[in-house]
Amino acid sequence: MDAQGCRFVADVHCDQHIYLDDPKPVIPKTTGRGRRPKHLQAQSESLRVDSWAAGQPEEHWQRLTLRDGEKGALTADYLQTTVWVWDGREDHAHCWHLLVRREIGASTPSHYCLS
């Protein structure tokens, strides 16, 4: 869907790896010893999405009320940023929007989405 230019929202697991900047994958230069490198390598370190979210200060979270429900307002804390996702095989990374939801009163996020 991303390759076709479609807009979408996808749930991701807490162990999804993200980059805060474009990792600019390249094949490493040869050192003159051993086999010639064939596989792309990221030029920056990835982070797990849950580790990134856990390291964010409280003031970065934004409380939003989505709608009124049968038991009152549906409210949660949200965190958002732009991230890069690379699968280790494609020749470039994809820039996506990360949205993290944390239930009111919870200490850890409950939901991770990329769009």
PDB file of C-alpha atoms in Angstrom:
ATOM      1  CA  MET A   1       0.000   0.000   0.000  1.00  0.00           C
ATOM      2  CA  ASP A   2       2.857   2.372   0.794  1.00  0.00           C
ATOM      3  CA  ALA A   3       4.437   1.753  -2.625  1.00  0.00           C
ATOM      4  CA  GLN A   4       1.102   2.580  -4.287  1.00  0.00           C
ATOM      5  CA  GLY A   5       0.848   5.892  -2.436  1.00  0.00           C
ATOM      6  CA  CYS A   6      -2.169   4.820  -0.388  1.00  0.00           C
ATOM      7  CA  ARG A   7      -2.748   6.275   3.075  1.00  0.00           C
ATOM      8  CA  PHE A   8      -3.135   3.712   5.807  1.00  0.00           C
ATOM      9  CA  VAL A   9      -2.706   3.034   9.511  1.00  0.00           C
ATOM     10  CA  ALA A  10      -1.073  -0.200  10.649  1.00  0.00           C
ATOM     11  CA  ASP A  11      -0.636  -1.627  14.129  1.00  0.00           C
ATOM     12  CA  VAL A  12       2.945  -2.579  14.921  1.00  0.00           C
ATOM     13  CA  HIS A  13       4.435  -4.778  17.614  1.00  0.00           C
ATOM     14  CA  CYS A  14       6.305  -3.226  20.510  1.00  0.00           C
ATOM     15  CA  ASP A  15       9.541  -4.761  19.186  1.00  0.00           C
ATOM     16  CA  GLN A  16       9.286  -3.006  15.787  1.00  0.00           C
ATOM     17  CA  HIS A  17      12.630  -1.367  14.985  1.00  0.00           C
ATOM     18  CA  ILE A  18      12.608   2.295  13.969  1.00  0.00           C
ATOM     19  CA  TYR A  19      15.194   4.912  13.036  1.00  0.00           C
ATOM     20  CA  LEU A  20      14.914   8.528  14.135  1.00  0.00           C
ATOM     21  CA  ASP A  21      16.778   9.648  10.979  1.00  0.00           C
ATOM     22  CA  ASP A  22      17.051   8.112   7.523  1.00  0.00           C
ATOM     23  CA  PRO A  23      19.442   5.151   7.975  1.00  0.00           C
ATOM     24  CA  LYS A  24      20.662   5.577   4.367  1.00  0.00           C
ATOM     25  CA  PRO A  25      21.460   1.905   3.744  1.00  0.00           C
ATOM     26  CA  VAL A  26      24.640   1.270   1.744  1.00  0.00           C
ATOM     27  CA  ILE A  27      26.889  -1.656   0.960  1.00  0.00           C
ATOM     28  CA  PRO A  28      29.979  -1.212   3.136  1.00  0.00           C
ATOM     29  CA  LYS A  29      33.303  -0.486   1.457  1.00  0.00           C
ATOM     30  CA  THR A  30      35.644  -3.409   1.144  1.00  0.00           C
ATOM     31  CA  THR A  31      38.566  -3.578   3.548  1.00  0.00           C
ATOM     32  CA  GLY A  32      40.699  -5.532   1.096  1.00  0.00           C
ATOM     33  CA  ARG A  33      40.473  -8.650   3.244  1.00  0.00           C
ATOM     34  CA  GLY A  34      37.944 -11.438   3.080  1.00  0.00           C
ATOM     35  CA  ARG A  35      34.814 -11.511   0.974  1.00  0.00           C
ATOM     36  CA  ARG A  36      33.452  -8.424  -0.671  1.00  0.00           C
ATOM     37  CA  PRO A  37      30.357  -7.123   1.236  1.00  0.00           C
ATOM     38  CA  LYS A  38      27.066  -7.708  -0.613  1.00  0.00           C
ATOM     39  CA  HIS A  39      24.403  -6.713   1.898  1.00  0.00           C
ATOM     40  CA  LEU A  40      23.163  -3.243   2.732  1.00  0.00           C
ATOM     41  CA  GLN A  41      23.861  -1.848   6.183  1.00  0.00           C
ATOM     42  CA  ALA A  42      22.131   1.030   7.950  1.00  0.00           C
ATOM     43  CA  GLN A  43      24.303   4.048   8.716  1.00  0.00           C
ATOM     44  CA  SER A  44      22.614   4.596  12.096  1.00  0.00           C
ATOM     45  CA  GLU A  45      21.352   2.417  14.937  1.00  0.00           C
ATOM     46  CA  SER A  46      17.742   1.342  15.161  1.00  0.00           C
ATOM     47  CA  LEU A  47      15.612   1.454  18.300  1.00  0.00           C
ATOM     48  CA  ARG A  48      12.702  -0.668  19.401  1.00  0.00           C
ATOM     49  CA  VAL A  49       9.520   1.390  19.316  1.00  0.00           C
ATOM     50  CA  ASP A  50       8.693   0.522  22.950  1.00  0.00           C
ATOM     51  CA  SER A  51      12.178   1.568  24.104  1.00  0.00           C
ATOM     52  CA  TRP A  52      11.848   4.876  22.298  1.00  0.00           C
ATOM     53  CA  ALA A  53       8.401   5.532  23.804  1.00  0.00           C
ATOM     54  CA  ALA A  54       9.583   4.618  27.321  1.00  0.00           C
ATOM     55  CA  GLY A  55      12.370   7.184  27.073  1.00  0.00           C
ATOM     56  CA  GLN A  56      10.090  10.088  26.205  1.00  0.00           C
ATOM     57  CA  PRO A  57       9.487  12.702  28.919  1.00  0.00           C
ATOM     58  CA  GLU A  58       6.005  13.082  30.337  1.00  0.00           C
ATOM     59  CA  GLU A  59       5.580  16.545  28.782  1.00  0.00           C
ATOM     60  CA  HIS A  60       5.818  15.040  25.267  1.00  0.00           C
ATOM     61  CA  TRP A  61       2.629  13.036  25.824  1.00  0.00           C
ATOM     62  CA  GLN A  62      -0.595  14.756  24.785  1.00  0.00           C
ATOM     63  CA  ARG A  63      -3.960  13.904  26.336  1.00  0.00           C
ATOM     64  CA  LEU A  64      -6.787  13.711  23.794  1.00  0.00           C
ATOM     65  CA  THR A  65     -10.466  12.891  24.059  1.00  0.00           C
ATOM     66  CA  LEU A  66     -11.524  10.920  21.001  1.00  0.00           C
ATOM     67  CA  ARG A  67     -15.263  10.697  21.559  1.00  0.00           C
ATOM     68  CA  ASP A  68     -17.989  10.213  24.092  1.00  0.00           C
ATOM     69  CA  GLY A  69     -18.713   6.575  24.790  1.00  0.00           C
ATOM     70  CA  GLU A  70     -21.427   4.708  26.688  1.00  0.00           C
ATOM     71  CA  LYS A  71     -19.316   4.859  29.859  1.00  0.00           C
ATOM     72  CA  GLY A  72     -18.063   8.425  29.396  1.00  0.00           C
ATOM     73  CA  ALA A  73     -15.426  10.116  27.300  1.00  0.00           C
ATOM     74  CA  LEU A  74     -12.823   7.949  25.575  1.00  0.00           C
ATOM     75  CA  THR A  75      -9.576   9.673  26.551  1.00  0.00           C
ATOM     76  CA  ALA A  76      -5.956   8.539  26.248  1.00  0.00           C
ATOM     77  CA  ASP A  77      -2.419   9.945  26.161  1.00  0.00           C
ATOM     78  CA  TYR A  78      -0.690  10.074  22.778  1.00  0.00           C
ATOM     79  CA  LEU A  79       2.854  10.459  21.570  1.00  0.00           C
ATOM     80  CA  GLN A  80       3.756  11.053  17.930  1.00  0.00           C
ATOM     81  CA  THR A  81       6.830  11.531  15.775  1.00  0.00           C
ATOM     82  CA  THR A  82       8.193  10.884  12.302  1.00  0.00           C
ATOM     83  CA  VAL A  83      10.344   7.752  12.009  1.00  0.00           C
ATOM     84  CA  TRP A  84      12.118   5.709   9.357  1.00  0.00           C
ATOM     85  CA  VAL A  85      11.465   1.996   8.914  1.00  0.00           C
ATOM     86  CA  TRP A  86      13.816  -0.267   6.964  1.00  0.00           C
ATOM     87  CA  ASP A  87      13.410  -4.023   6.517  1.00  0.00           C
ATOM     88  CA  GLY A  88      17.102  -4.717   5.867  1.00  0.00           C
ATOM     89  CA  ARG A  89      16.504  -5.767   2.252  1.00  0.00           C
ATOM     90  CA  GLU A  90      15.092  -2.794   0.367  1.00  0.00           C
ATOM     91  CA  ASP A  91      17.492  -0.209  -1.032  1.00  0.00           C
ATOM     92  CA  HIS A  92      15.930   2.605   1.002  1.00  0.00           C
ATOM     93  CA  ALA A  93      14.005   3.193   4.220  1.00  0.00           C
ATOM     94  CA  HIS A  94      10.425   4.462   4.415  1.00  0.00           C
ATOM     95  CA  CYS A  95       9.463   7.588   6.318  1.00  0.00           C
ATOM     96  CA  TRP A  96       6.317   7.005   8.383  1.00  0.00           C
ATOM     97  CA  HIS A  97       4.401   8.673  11.163  1.00  0.00           C
ATOM     98  CA  LEU A  98       4.493   6.850  14.518  1.00  0.00           C
ATOM     99  CA  LEU A  99       1.561   7.188  16.920  1.00  0.00           C
ATOM    100  CA  VAL A 100       1.721   5.659  20.409  1.00  0.00           C
ATOM    101  CA  ARG A 101      -1.309   5.410  22.708  1.00  0.00           C
ATOM    102  CA  ARG A 102      -1.198   5.014  26.469  1.00  0.00           C
ATOM    103  CA  GLU A 103      -4.352   4.407  28.493  1.00  0.00           C
ATOM    104  CA  ILE A 104      -5.030   6.966  31.231  1.00  0.00           C
ATOM    105  CA  GLY A 105      -3.356   5.842  34.456  1.00  0.00           C
ATOM    106  CA  ALA A 106      -1.151   3.245  32.726  1.00  0.00           C
ATOM    107  CA  SER A 107       2.616   3.479  32.966  1.00  0.00           C
ATOM    108  CA  THR A 108       3.334   1.804  29.631  1.00  0.00           C
ATOM    109  CA  PRO A 109       1.941   2.328  26.121  1.00  0.00           C
ATOM    110  CA  SER A 110      -0.841   0.054  24.959  1.00  0.00           C
ATOM    111  CA  HIS A 111      -0.820   0.602  21.197  1.00  0.00           C
ATOM    112  CA  TYR A 112       1.685   1.446  18.441  1.00  0.00           C
ATOM    113  CA  CYS A 113       0.718   2.497  14.891  1.00  0.00           C
ATOM    114  CA  LEU A 114       2.555   3.548  11.756  1.00  0.00           C
ATOM    115  CA  SER A 115       0.861   5.583   9.057  1.00  0.00           C
TER     116      SER A 115
END
